Coordinates of N, CA and C in Angstrom, one line a residue:
M1 N 64.7 -30.2 29.9 CA 65.1 -28.9 29.4 C 64.6 -28.7 28.0
R2 N 64.1 -27.5 27.8 CA 63.6 -27.1 26.4 C 64.8 -26.5 25.7
L3 N 64.8 -26.8 24.4 CA 65.8 -26.2 23.5 C 65.1 -25.3 22.6
H4 N 65.6 -24.1 22.4 CA 64.9 -23.1 21.6 C 65.7 -22.9 20.3
L5 N 65.2 -23.2 19.2 CA 65.8 -23.1 17.9 C 65.2 -22.0 17.1
V6 N 66.0 -21.0 16.8 CA 65.6 -19.8 16.0 C 66.1 -20.0 14.6
R7 N 65.1 -19.9 13.7 CA 65.5 -19.8 12.3 C 65.8 -18.3 12.0
H8 N 66.9 -18.1 11.3 CA 67.3 -16.7 11.0 C 66.2 -15.9 10.3
G9 N 66.4 -14.6 10.4 CA 65.5 -13.7 9.7 C 65.6 -13.7 8.2
L10 N 64.9 -12.9 7.5 CA 64.8 -12.8 6.1 C 66.2 -12.6 5.5
S11 N 66.6 -13.4 4.5 CA 67.9 -13.3 3.8 C 67.8 -12.3 2.7
A12 N 69.0 -11.6 2.6 CA 69.2 -10.7 1.4 C 69.8 -11.6 0.3
V13 N 69.0 -12.1 -0.5 CA 69.4 -13.1 -1.6 C 70.3 -12.4 -2.6
D14 N 71.5 -13.0 -2.8 CA 72.4 -12.6 -3.7 C 72.9 -13.8 -4.5
R15 N 72.3 -14.0 -5.7 CA 72.5 -15.2 -6.5 C 74.0 -15.3 -7.0
S16 N 74.8 -14.3 -6.8 CA 76.2 -14.4 -7.2 C 77.1 -15.1 -6.2
V17 N 76.6 -15.3 -5.0 CA 77.4 -16.0 -3.9 C 76.5 -17.1 -3.3
P18 N 77.2 -18.1 -2.8 CA 76.5 -19.2 -2.1 C 75.6 -18.7 -0.9
A19 N 74.6 -19.4 -0.6 CA 73.6 -19.0 0.4 C 74.2 -18.8 1.8
H20 N 75.3 -19.5 2.1 CA 75.9 -19.4 3.4 C 76.6 -18.1 3.6
A21 N 76.8 -17.3 2.5 CA 77.4 -16.0 2.6 C 76.4 -14.8 2.6
W22 N 75.1 -15.2 2.5 CA 74.0 -14.1 2.5 C 73.9 -13.4 3.8
E23 N 73.6 -12.1 3.8 CA 73.4 -11.3 4.9 C 71.9 -11.3 5.3
L24 N 71.6 -10.7 6.4 CA 70.2 -10.5 6.8 C 69.6 -9.3 6.0
D25 N 68.4 -9.4 5.5 CA 67.8 -8.3 4.7 C 67.2 -7.3 5.7
P26 N 67.6 -6.1 5.6 CA 67.0 -5.1 6.6 C 65.5 -5.0 6.5
A27 N 64.9 -5.4 5.4 CA 63.4 -5.4 5.3 C 62.8 -6.4 6.3
G28 N 63.6 -7.3 6.8 CA 63.1 -8.3 7.8 C 63.4 -8.0 9.2
Y29 N 64.1 -6.9 9.5 CA 64.5 -6.6 10.9 C 63.2 -6.5 11.8
D30 N 62.2 -5.9 11.3 CA 61.0 -5.7 12.2 C 60.5 -7.1 12.7
A31 N 60.5 -8.1 11.8 CA 60.1 -9.4 12.2 C 61.0 -10.0 13.3
V32 N 62.3 -9.8 13.2 CA 63.2 -10.2 14.2 C 63.0 -9.5 15.5
W33 N 62.8 -8.2 15.5 CA 62.5 -7.5 16.7 C 61.2 -7.9 17.3
A34 N 60.2 -8.2 16.5 CA 58.9 -8.7 17.0 C 59.1 -10.0 17.8
L35 N 59.9 -10.9 17.2 CA 60.2 -12.2 18.0 C 60.9 -11.8 19.3
R36 N 61.8 -10.9 19.3 CA 62.5 -10.5 20.5 C 61.5 -10.1 21.6
E37 N 60.6 -9.3 21.2 CA 59.6 -8.7 22.1 C 58.4 -9.6 22.4
S38 N 58.4 -10.8 21.8 CA 57.2 -11.7 21.9 C 57.1 -12.4 23.2
G39 N 58.2 -12.5 24.0 CA 58.1 -13.2 25.2 C 58.3 -14.7 25.1
R40 N 58.6 -15.2 23.8 CA 58.7 -16.6 23.6 C 60.1 -17.1 23.8
I41 N 61.1 -16.2 23.9 CA 62.5 -16.6 24.1 C 62.8 -16.4 25.6
P42 N 63.3 -17.4 26.2 CA 63.5 -17.4 27.7 C 64.6 -16.4 28.1
D43 N 64.4 -15.8 29.2 CA 65.4 -14.9 29.8 C 66.5 -15.8 30.4
G44 N 67.7 -15.3 30.5 CA 68.8 -16.0 31.1 C 69.4 -17.1 30.3
A45 N 69.1 -17.2 29.1 CA 69.5 -18.3 28.2 C 71.0 -18.2 27.8
A46 N 71.6 -19.3 27.5 CA 72.9 -19.4 26.9 C 72.6 -19.3 25.4
W47 N 73.3 -18.5 24.7 CA 73.0 -18.2 23.3 C 74.2 -18.7 22.4
F48 N 73.8 -19.3 21.3 CA 74.8 -19.8 20.3 C 74.2 -19.6 18.9
T49 N 75.1 -19.4 17.9 CA 74.7 -19.1 16.6 C 75.6 -19.8 15.6
S50 N 75.0 -20.1 14.4 CA 75.7 -20.5 13.2 C 76.7 -19.4 12.9
P51 N 77.8 -19.7 12.2 CA 78.7 -18.6 11.8 C 78.2 -17.8 10.5
E52 N 77.1 -18.3 9.9 CA 76.7 -17.7 8.7 C 76.1 -16.2 9.0
P53 N 76.5 -15.2 8.2 CA 76.1 -13.9 8.5 C 74.6 -13.6 8.8
K54 N 73.7 -14.2 8.1 CA 72.3 -14.0 8.4 C 71.9 -14.5 9.8
A55 N 72.6 -15.6 10.3 CA 72.3 -16.1 11.6 C 72.9 -15.2 12.7
V56 N 74.2 -14.9 12.5 CA 74.9 -14.0 13.4 C 74.1 -12.7 13.6
Q57 N 73.7 -12.1 12.5 CA 73.0 -10.8 12.5 C 71.6 -11.0 13.2
T58 N 70.9 -12.1 13.0 CA 69.7 -12.4 13.7 C 69.9 -12.4 15.2
A59 N 70.9 -13.2 15.6 CA 71.2 -13.3 17.0 C 71.5 -11.9 17.6
Q60 N 72.2 -11.1 16.9 CA 72.6 -9.8 17.4 C 71.3 -8.9 17.6
L61 N 70.3 -9.1 16.8 CA 69.1 -8.3 17.0 C 68.2 -8.9 18.0
L62 N 68.4 -10.2 18.3 CA 67.5 -10.9 19.3 C 67.9 -10.7 20.8
T63 N 69.2 -10.5 21.0 CA 69.6 -10.4 22.4 C 70.8 -9.5 22.6
D64 N 70.9 -9.0 23.8 CA 72.1 -8.2 24.2 C 73.1 -9.1 24.9
A65 N 72.7 -10.4 25.1 CA 73.6 -11.3 25.8 C 74.8 -11.7 24.8
E66 N 75.8 -12.3 25.4 CA 76.9 -12.8 24.6 C 76.4 -14.0 23.8
V67 N 76.8 -14.0 22.5 CA 76.4 -15.1 21.7 C 77.7 -15.8 21.1
A68 N 77.8 -17.1 21.4 CA 78.9 -17.9 20.9 C 78.7 -18.4 19.5
V69 N 79.7 -18.2 18.6 CA 79.6 -18.7 17.3 C 80.1 -20.1 17.2
V70 N 79.3 -21.0 16.7 CA 79.6 -22.5 16.7 C 79.6 -23.0 15.2
E71 N 80.7 -23.3 14.7 CA 80.9 -23.8 13.3 C 79.9 -24.9 13.0
G72 N 79.7 -25.8 13.9 CA 78.9 -27.0 13.7 C 77.4 -26.7 13.5
L73 N 77.0 -25.5 13.8 CA 75.5 -25.1 13.6 C 75.2 -24.6 12.2
R74 N 76.2 -24.6 11.3 CA 76.0 -24.2 9.9 C 74.8 -24.9 9.3
E75 N 74.2 -24.2 8.3 CA 73.1 -24.8 7.5 C 73.7 -26.0 6.7
H76 N 72.8 -26.8 6.2 CA 73.1 -27.8 5.1 C 73.9 -27.1 4.0
R77 N 75.2 -27.4 3.9 CA 76.1 -26.7 3.0 C 75.6 -26.8 1.5
R78 N 75.6 -25.7 0.9 CA 75.2 -25.6 -0.6 C 76.2 -24.6 -1.2
E79 N 77.3 -25.2 -1.6 CA 78.4 -24.3 -2.1 C 78.2 -23.7 -3.5
S80 N 77.3 -24.3 -4.2 CA 77.0 -23.8 -5.6 C 76.2 -22.5 -5.6
T81 N 76.4 -21.7 -6.6 CA 75.6 -20.6 -6.8 C 74.4 -20.8 -7.8
T82 N 74.3 -22.1 -8.2 CA 73.2 -22.5 -9.1 C 71.9 -22.2 -8.5
W83 N 71.0 -21.5 -9.1 CA 69.7 -21.2 -8.6 C 68.8 -22.3 -8.9
H84 N 68.0 -22.8 -7.9 CA 67.1 -23.9 -8.1 C 65.7 -23.4 -8.0
D85 N 65.0 -23.2 -9.1 CA 63.6 -22.7 -9.0 C 62.7 -23.7 -8.3
D86 N 63.1 -25.0 -8.3 CA 62.4 -26.1 -7.6 C 63.1 -26.4 -6.3
F87 N 63.6 -25.4 -5.6 CA 64.4 -25.6 -4.4 C 63.7 -26.5 -3.4
P88 N 62.4 -26.4 -3.1 CA 61.8 -27.4 -2.1 C 61.9 -28.8 -2.6
D89 N 61.8 -29.0 -3.9 CA 61.9 -30.4 -4.4 C 63.4 -30.9 -4.3
V90 N 64.4 -30.0 -4.5 CA 65.7 -30.5 -4.3 C 66.0 -30.8 -2.9
V91 N 65.5 -30.0 -2.0 CA 65.7 -30.3 -0.5 C 65.0 -31.6 -0.2
R92 N 63.8 -31.8 -0.7 CA 63.2 -33.1 -0.5 C 64.0 -34.3 -0.9
R93 N 64.7 -34.1 -2.1 CA 65.6 -35.2 -2.6 C 66.7 -35.4 -1.5
A94 N 67.2 -34.4 -0.9 CA 68.2 -34.5 0.1 C 67.7 -35.4 1.3
F95 N 66.4 -35.2 1.7 CA 65.8 -35.9 2.7 C 65.6 -37.4 2.3
D96 N 65.2 -37.6 1.0 CA 64.9 -38.9 0.5 C 66.2 -39.8 0.5
D97 N 67.3 -39.2 0.2 CA 68.6 -39.9 0.1 C 69.7 -39.1 0.8
P98 N 69.7 -39.1 2.1 CA 70.6 -38.2 2.9 C 72.1 -38.6 2.7
A99 N 72.4 -39.7 2.2 CA 73.8 -40.1 2.0 C 74.4 -39.5 0.8
R100 N 73.6 -39.0 -0.1 CA 74.1 -38.4 -1.4 C 73.8 -36.9 -1.5
P101 N 74.6 -36.2 -2.2 CA 74.3 -34.8 -2.4 C 73.0 -34.7 -3.3
A102 N 72.1 -33.8 -3.0 CA 70.9 -33.7 -3.8 C 71.1 -32.9 -5.0
A103 N 72.2 -32.1 -5.1 CA 72.6 -31.3 -6.2 C 74.1 -31.1 -6.2
P104 N 74.7 -30.8 -7.4 CA 76.1 -30.5 -7.4 C 76.5 -29.4 -6.4
G105 N 77.5 -29.6 -5.6 CA 78.0 -28.7 -4.6 C 77.3 -28.7 -3.3
W106 N 76.3 -29.6 -3.1 CA 75.6 -29.7 -1.9 C 76.2 -30.8 -1.0
E107 N 76.3 -30.6 0.3 CA 76.7 -31.5 1.3 C 75.6 -32.6 1.4
P108 N 76.0 -33.9 1.5 CA 75.0 -34.9 1.9 C 74.3 -34.5 3.2
L109 N 73.0 -34.7 3.2 CA 72.3 -34.3 4.4 C 72.7 -35.0 5.6
A110 N 73.1 -36.3 5.5 CA 73.5 -37.1 6.6 C 74.8 -36.4 7.3
R111 N 75.6 -35.8 6.5 CA 76.8 -35.1 7.1 C 76.3 -33.9 7.9
C112 N 75.4 -33.2 7.4 CA 74.8 -32.0 8.1 C 74.2 -32.5 9.4
R113 N 73.4 -33.5 9.3 CA 72.7 -34.1 10.6 C 73.8 -34.4 11.6
E114 N 74.8 -35.1 11.2 CA 75.9 -35.5 12.1 C 76.6 -34.3 12.7
R115 N 76.9 -33.4 11.9 CA 77.6 -32.2 12.4 C 76.8 -31.4 13.4
V116 N 75.5 -31.1 13.0 CA 74.7 -30.3 13.9 C 74.4 -31.0 15.1
T117 N 74.0 -32.3 15.1 CA 73.7 -33.1 16.3 C 74.9 -33.1 17.2
T118 N 76.1 -33.3 16.7 CA 77.3 -33.4 17.5 C 77.5 -32.0 18.3
A119 N 77.3 -30.9 17.5 CA 77.5 -29.6 18.1 C 76.5 -29.4 19.2
V120 N 75.2 -29.7 18.9 CA 74.1 -29.4 19.9 C 74.2 -30.3 21.1
T121 N 74.6 -31.6 20.9 CA 74.8 -32.5 22.0 C 75.8 -31.9 23.0
G122 N 76.9 -31.4 22.4 CA 78.0 -30.8 23.3 C 77.5 -29.6 24.0
I123 N 76.8 -28.7 23.3 CA 76.2 -27.5 23.9 C 75.3 -27.9 25.1
L124 N 74.4 -28.8 24.9 CA 73.4 -29.2 25.9 C 74.1 -29.8 27.1
A125 N 75.2 -30.6 26.8 CA 75.9 -31.3 27.9 C 76.6 -30.2 28.8
A126 N 77.0 -29.1 28.2 CA 77.7 -28.1 28.9 C 76.8 -27.1 29.6
H127 N 75.5 -27.1 29.3 CA 74.6 -26.1 29.8 C 73.3 -26.7 30.3
T128 N 73.5 -27.5 31.3 CA 72.3 -28.3 31.9 C 71.5 -27.4 32.8
D129 N 72.0 -26.3 33.2 CA 71.3 -25.5 34.2 C 70.6 -24.2 33.7
V130 N 70.7 -24.0 32.4 CA 70.1 -22.8 31.8 C 69.4 -23.1 30.5
P131 N 68.4 -22.3 30.1 CA 67.8 -22.6 28.8 C 68.9 -22.3 27.7
V132 N 68.7 -23.0 26.6 CA 69.7 -22.8 25.5 C 68.9 -22.3 24.3
V133 N 69.4 -21.2 23.6 CA 68.9 -20.7 22.4 C 69.9 -20.8 21.3
L134 N 69.5 -21.5 20.2 CA 70.4 -21.6 19.1 C 69.8 -20.9 17.9
V135 N 70.6 -20.1 17.2 CA 70.2 -19.4 16.0 C 70.8 -20.0 14.8
G136 N 70.0 -20.4 13.9 CA 70.5 -21.1 12.7 C 69.5 -21.2 11.6
H137 N 69.3 -22.4 11.1 CA 68.7 -22.6 9.8 C 67.7 -23.7 9.7
G138 N 66.8 -23.5 8.7 CA 65.6 -24.4 8.6 C 65.9 -25.8 8.4
T139 N 66.8 -26.1 7.4 CA 67.1 -27.5 7.1 C 67.9 -28.2 8.2
A140 N 68.9 -27.5 8.8 CA 69.6 -28.0 9.9 C 68.7 -28.3 11.1
W141 N 67.8 -27.3 11.4 CA 66.9 -27.5 12.5 C 66.0 -28.7 12.3
T142 N 65.6 -28.9 11.0 CA 64.7 -30.0 10.7 C 65.3 -31.4 11.0
V143 N 66.6 -31.5 10.6 CA 67.3 -32.8 10.8 C 67.6 -32.9 12.3
L144 N 67.9 -31.8 13.0 CA 68.2 -31.9 14.4 C 66.9 -32.3 15.2
V145 N 65.8 -31.7 14.9 CA 64.6 -32.0 15.6 C 64.2 -33.5 15.4
A146 N 64.4 -34.0 14.2 CA 64.2 -35.4 14.0 C 65.1 -36.3 14.8
E147 N 66.3 -35.9 14.9 CA 67.3 -36.7 15.6 C 67.0 -36.6 17.1
L148 N 66.7 -35.5 17.6 CA 66.4 -35.3 19.1 C 65.1 -35.9 19.5
S149 N 64.1 -36.0 18.6 CA 62.8 -36.5 19.0 C 62.6 -37.9 18.6
G150 N 63.5 -38.5 17.8 CA 63.3 -39.8 17.4 C 62.2 -40.0 16.3
E151 N 61.7 -38.9 15.8 CA 60.7 -38.9 14.8 C 61.3 -38.6 13.4
P152 N 60.5 -39.0 12.3 CA 61.1 -38.7 11.0 C 61.1 -37.1 10.8
P153 N 61.9 -36.7 9.9 CA 61.9 -35.2 9.6 C 60.5 -34.7 9.1
D154 N 60.1 -33.6 9.6 CA 58.8 -33.0 9.3 C 59.0 -32.0 8.2
L155 N 58.9 -32.5 7.0 CA 59.1 -31.6 5.8 C 58.0 -30.6 5.6
A156 N 56.8 -30.9 6.1 CA 55.7 -29.9 6.0 C 56.1 -28.7 6.9
R157 N 56.6 -29.0 8.1 CA 57.0 -28.0 9.0 C 58.1 -27.2 8.5
W158 N 59.1 -27.9 7.9 CA 60.2 -27.2 7.3 C 59.7 -26.2 6.2
E159 N 58.8 -26.6 5.4 CA 58.3 -25.7 4.3 C 57.5 -24.5 4.9
S160 N 57.0 -24.7 6.1 CA 56.1 -23.6 6.6 C 56.9 -22.7 7.6
L161 N 58.2 -23.0 7.8 CA 59.0 -22.1 8.7 C 59.0 -20.7 8.1
A162 N 58.8 -19.7 9.0 CA 59.0 -18.3 8.7 C 60.4 -17.9 8.9
M163 N 60.7 -16.6 8.5 CA 62.0 -16.0 8.7 C 61.8 -14.7 9.4
P164 N 62.0 -14.6 10.7 CA 62.5 -15.7 11.6 C 61.4 -16.6 12.1
D165 N 61.7 -17.7 12.8 CA 60.8 -18.5 13.4 C 61.5 -19.1 14.6
L166 N 60.6 -19.7 15.5 CA 61.1 -20.3 16.7 C 60.5 -21.7 16.9
L167 N 61.3 -22.7 17.1 CA 60.9 -24.0 17.4 C 61.4 -24.3 18.8
S168 N 60.6 -24.8 19.7 CA 61.0 -25.2 21.0 C 60.8 -26.7 21.1
V169 N 61.8 -27.4 21.5 CA 61.7 -28.9 21.6 C 62.3 -29.4 22.9
E170 N 61.8 -30.5 23.3 CA 62.3 -31.2 24.5 C 63.1 -32.4 24.0
P171 N 64.5 -32.3 24.0 CA 65.3 -33.4 23.6 C 65.1 -34.7 24.4
L172 N 65.2 -35.8 23.7 CA 65.1 -37.1 24.4 C 66.4 -37.2 25.2
R173 N 66.3 -37.9 26.3 CA 67.5 -38.1 27.2 C 67.9 -39.5 27.1

């Protein structure tokens, strides 16, 4: 079974609140609608989304189907509103040492991997007969793909992800 992972559309960045509270930027709606019309997302899928507003709003633009909100699909938690001009470098530090927060207020990446993998494993076990589409986040999907494929995290792929983007993977059984 193929698993379809959608990275949310363009975020409306608001430096006064943590990233998990950001909304979807209306300037990015066309890109989300283009993904919807691309034929790359399977018909008849079971849909799930992270509870973060930008992910929920992306899912609502992508499908008319019911979409379940799953707490475990949250992005790598970054509670701080501290802006990191070197954001890719800070995320790379999280991958280099996943047991430790890469910056103050950040969740250890190992905790994110465990949370997301547990949620997705449960979703896949309950939906063996239909395609599954998950709407979420780049870092969470990067650790999930590594976990499901048995390969190391692909940070070059993480850095190249668009908003929105679609990754389709075949989980190991």
